[in-house]
Every structure is written in C-alpha cells, then in structure tokens.
Amino acid sequence: MFDTDLSPGQADFKKTFRQIRYAQFVLVGFGCVVNFLYLATPLYMLQVYDRVLASKRLETLLYLSLIALFAVLILGALEMLRGMIQVRMGNWLDQRLSGRLVGSSVRAALIGAQANTQPVRDLHTIRNFLSSGQRALLDIPWSPLFLVALWILHPWLGILGICSAVLLFLVAAINELISRRPAQSANGARVTNLNMIDRTIQNADVIQAMGMLPRLIKLWNFQNAEMLKDGRTAGDRSAIMQGLSRFIRLGAQVLVLGLGAYLVILGDLTGGSMIAGSILLGRALAPVEQVIGSWRSFLSARSAKERIKTVLSTAPEMGTSTHLPTPLGRVQAQNVWLTMSFEKPILQNVSFSVEPGEVLAITGPSASGKTSLCKLIVGSWLADKGRICLDGADISQWDNAQLGEHVGYLPQDVELFPTTIAQNISRFEEGDNSKEIIEAAKSAQAHELITSLPKHYDTVVGANGQYLSGGQRQRVGLARAFYRNPKLIVLDEPNANLDSQGEDALLAALEIARKWGATIIMVTHSRRLLQPADKIMVLVGGVMHSFGERDEVLKLATLPKNHKGGVEAVRTDEVKSVSAEFTQRSGWLSP
C-alpha cells in the first residue's frame, strides 16, 4: 500500500529484493540447522577423549562414531541444498530484472540519456554475490551459538572467545570505514572505463581511419591507472585487515589451547573439553574472518544494487496496456515542439496531416529536425508540446508492442542484429512465418539480393550487419520495415547507400506499399524521390518552411521570394534567411 507513488520499475525493484530477503530468511533457517550440526564434531571429540579413552568401551566408540557420521551426512546434504538455493536465488534475480534493465537502457537511449550495458553487468555482480559470496554473512548470526557452547565448557574460555570475536568485529568495522571510499571510487572508474571500451569498439572503423587509436589507448591507460590506484588502495587496506583478522583468529585458537591446558593442569577442565573448545572457537570466528575477506565483493554488490535502483527509478516508462483498433494510417501532428533539454528547440510548432495511402516527403537542410520528427512519428521520442496522432489516438496512448505491428521504420543508420536475415526481417517473430518474410523481401525488391547470398535467408549478417554492404543493409532494413504490410511506413533517407539501380528498386517498393494502403513518410534530399510524393514538407531550422501538395511546393524552387501561393507556410526570421537558398532551386536537394 506504500508503493502507489513508485514507478513500475521502482515497484518491481522493491518487490524483487523484498522476495530476495524472504529467501534469505529461509537460508538463515538452513544456517541455524547447519551450525547446530557443526556442534557434532566438537561434541564427538569431547566424548571420545573424556568417555571412550577413559572407559575403553569399543561399542561406545562405534555408536558415537555412527551418530557423528550421520550428523555430518545431514550437514553435507543441507550445505548442498543451501548452495543450490543460493545459485537459484541469483538466477531468479537475473531472470526477474534483466529484461526490465535492458528495456530501461533502451528507453533511456531513446530520450538521449546515457545508456549502456552496465546495468546488466551490475546485475551479474549481484547474482554472483548472492550465489556464492553471501554465505559468510548468513553464518555470522550463529557465531554466538558457538561462544555460548564455549562458555558452557568453561567461563574463561567463553571470555576469551568473546574478546576474540569483539576484536574481529572491530577489524571488520575498520575495514568497512577505510575501504569503502577507495572501493567505490575504483568501482565507478571501472564502470566508466568499460563504457569507454564499448564506445571505442563500436567506432573501430572511425578510430582506425583517423589514427585515433594511439591517443585513445593513452587516455585509457591514464584512466585505467587511476582506477588501479584506487583499487590497489582498497585492496591493500583490505589485505592488511584480512591479515590482522587471520592473526587474531589463529592467535585466539593458540590461546584457547594454552588456556585449556592450564585449566586441565588445575583440574578445572578435561582434555576433551580443551580440544572441543579449540574447535568451537575456530567455528565461531571463521564467518567473521570470511566476511572481511569477501568485503570487496560485498561493496561491489552494494554499489551495483544502488546503480540498478537509480536506473529503474529514472528510466522512462513507455507504452500502456491499452489495445486500440487496427489503424488505417492517418497521421496528424498538432503544434509539435521538441527541445530534448537543448536551449534551442529542435522542432517548433510543426503541424501537418497525411491521409492513408499518401506519400509525404520531408526535405530541408541538414540539422533541420527531419530525423527527430521521424522518431516522434514512430513513437521512439515523445514531444514536449503538442501531439502526434495515429488515427486520432496520441502515439503515447498506443501500446508499444501493438504499435510496432503497424509501423515500418527504416532509420538513417540501419542496424541489423547478428542473426540471420530471416530473423532480422521478421523482427524476431516466432513461428512459421517464411511466407511473410519472403513477401516482405519481394515487396522491398530485396528478394533477388538475398537469394544471391551464400545461405540465402539463413545468412548470418554479423554484428551491425558487418558482412553486408551499406546498400545491402539498407535493402534488408527496408524489407524489415515492410514486414506484414504495416499501415505506417517511415523511411529516413532510404536511398543514402543506394546506387541508381537501388533507387529504381526503392521507387518500385514505394509503389507496392502505396497499393496496400500504407501511409509513407520519407525523409530525402533526392529530387527523384520527390516524384512519387503526394505532399512535401520543407523543414528549416526546426520550423516548417513549407507544406502542401507536391507540385505547389516544388514551384517554390522557381518562384520569386514574394510569391503568394496556396502553400501553407510558417516563416520565422531564421526561415526567411534560408528562403533565398530554397528559392534558388533548393541547394540541399540532389538531382
């Protein structure tokens, strides 16, 4: 009842770790039984030394040994079950949150926020800690059990055990205080460095072509040295504390044997109790020492948890569960503004409408907001002001998965996934969809191209489509956009990597899409691709310079600046400064 103000990501995060805590309570219960069973060994030693050796009764030794072996067998079985539960707990956490983290990273990238694979790596850090690193923490609550047993043997032994445990806990606390800051700094630097490596690898061709690699390596070495310095500081301090804790534990075991021997000489303790006391003290102090040894992994897991919490708290939630009727393809934009946190708006007061089956060509100089408008139309971005509607329903009201079924999108940079061409075209849809895949390829005029490849539709394209040329990637991307005849097709410079033959195929594909009633919105700088357009929009500096029927807008390329036609025009001071260029045959348009 307290989660009503939380975002879905925050609520899911909180619920997931609440359930993890419930599972840890189960592990604590296992730990209770396991640590009680650990008492079997010192009790066995106590009985053997004090009873069997004194009575020399073999049947007593036999029965005691059988009981001890049974207890150890149960102990081993419970330890096995506890380990299996820990592994399954980590895997369950990974399955529960990994998909949401990937989605959050993708949505963060859509709004221009920093996004990478670090949240998934953080989740793996937590999973590994839950699977193997938390056992010592779960065993610490049972250390007092062994101290109580030690006290029962003799109060002096109990006092020695308590003092040793207090010293170890102080060492653990000091370790936390002196290691936290350098460990956190090292973890943060490691995250930054890994992200830099990701970006470097993704832009390998640019780096190689412009000779940037030596300087990037130099920068990497500098940043990595800073990270290693902090890591070395944290590691050195942790090693000092770990060595000190090892000295305290082993020294305490030496002292408990010496004190036990002294008490045996005085007649206040038996030899069996002396040996049992040493075993009990070792078991009481072992979890504390193990915690100090695994403290860095605990700090890493804690930092990773906080980063994941931040990601899920700040990532936008997109899409709803509302399913709307299949659209016809009518697109309307009403007073759309987009800033993306920039001082100067990317788009200003853009309004237009496109009817089903029409082709709208968007043109204009570079950096005019054409690509940004495409991202708004397909729902990748959301407008700051105004609205874009598909069949009267705001894009933000559409369920993302349902909207994707009716939208075909070809971005400027065609990204293909390292799977088969068939899987890329089908958008990873499962089931027998070979017919639809081939139909989409034929509609996009890419079927012959694909069948000429070594394995046809089963050809693996490699990361980012590296085994295909730019033109081939673009035509496969067009086939993906045409999959299942979507009602809205948005193409951002679809001819960027095409030759004249490829442009012929593109024009034929546009005509096919028009026949099934698709609304086509296309960004282009090519006069040739303006020919199939029903309407043309000219964007200049984020403002709609002109919008109207194709022939009327094209007349602006030859009409004088003071011509007043039937074309809707929105002109600001910035647009007026570019009007002369458009009037002089639109310099940004290629033949």
Tab-separated table of N, CA, C and O in Angstrom, residues 163 175 212 226 379 384 399 424 462 492 518-519:
chain	number	residue	atom	x	y	z
A	163	CYS	N	36.103	-11.979	23.637
A	163	CYS	CA	37.083	-10.925	23.360
A	163	CYS	C	37.641	-11.059	21.937
A	163	CYS	O	37.811	-10.052	21.222
A	175	ASN	N	37.691	-2.091	8.582
A	175	ASN	CA	37.846	-2.423	7.167
A	175	ASN	C	36.784	-1.737	6.312
A	175	ASN	O	37.075	-1.235	5.224
A	212	MET	N	43.200	7.570	-34.477
A	212	MET	CA	42.910	7.979	-33.103
A	212	MET	C	43.310	6.931	-32.070
A	212	MET	O	43.327	7.224	-30.876
A	226	GLU	N	44.364	5.374	-12.853
A	226	GLU	CA	43.646	5.957	-11.722
A	226	GLU	C	42.754	4.920	-11.050
A	226	GLU	O	42.669	4.851	-9.825
A	379	GLY	N	7.036	7.023	-32.453
A	379	GLY	CA	6.867	6.825	-31.015
A	379	GLY	C	8.144	6.568	-30.260
A	379	GLY	O	8.099	6.276	-29.064
A	384	ASP	N	7.610	17.478	-26.482
A	384	ASP	CA	7.483	18.277	-25.262
A	384	ASP	C	6.144	19.004	-25.226
A	384	ASP	O	5.536	19.155	-24.166
A	399	ASP	N	-0.113	1.006	-27.103
A	399	ASP	CA	0.787	0.002	-26.545
A	399	ASP	C	1.954	-0.169	-27.515
A	399	ASP	O	1.764	-0.314	-28.726
A	424	ASN	N	16.049	-11.063	-38.856
A	424	ASN	CA	16.035	-9.603	-38.877
A	424	ASN	C	14.791	-9.070	-39.563
A	424	ASN	O	14.159	-8.122	-39.078
A	462	GLY	N	26.088	-10.912	-39.049
A	462	GLY	CA	27.170	-10.442	-38.199
A	462	GLY	C	26.769	-9.205	-37.428
A	462	GLY	O	25.712	-8.609	-37.657
A	492	ASP	N	13.803	7.098	-43.288
A	492	ASP	CA	14.708	8.230	-43.094
A	492	ASP	C	15.894	8.086	-44.046
A	492	ASP	O	16.805	7.293	-43.822
A	518	ALA	N	-0.632	1.790	-47.440
A	518	ALA	CA	0.254	2.291	-46.401
A	518	ALA	C	0.448	3.796	-46.534
A	518	ALA	O	0.526	4.338	-47.641
A	519	THR	N	0.514	4.452	-45.405
A	519	THR	CA	0.908	5.856	-45.361
A	519	THR	C	2.428	5.892	-45.270
A	519	THR	O	3.021	5.281	-44.382
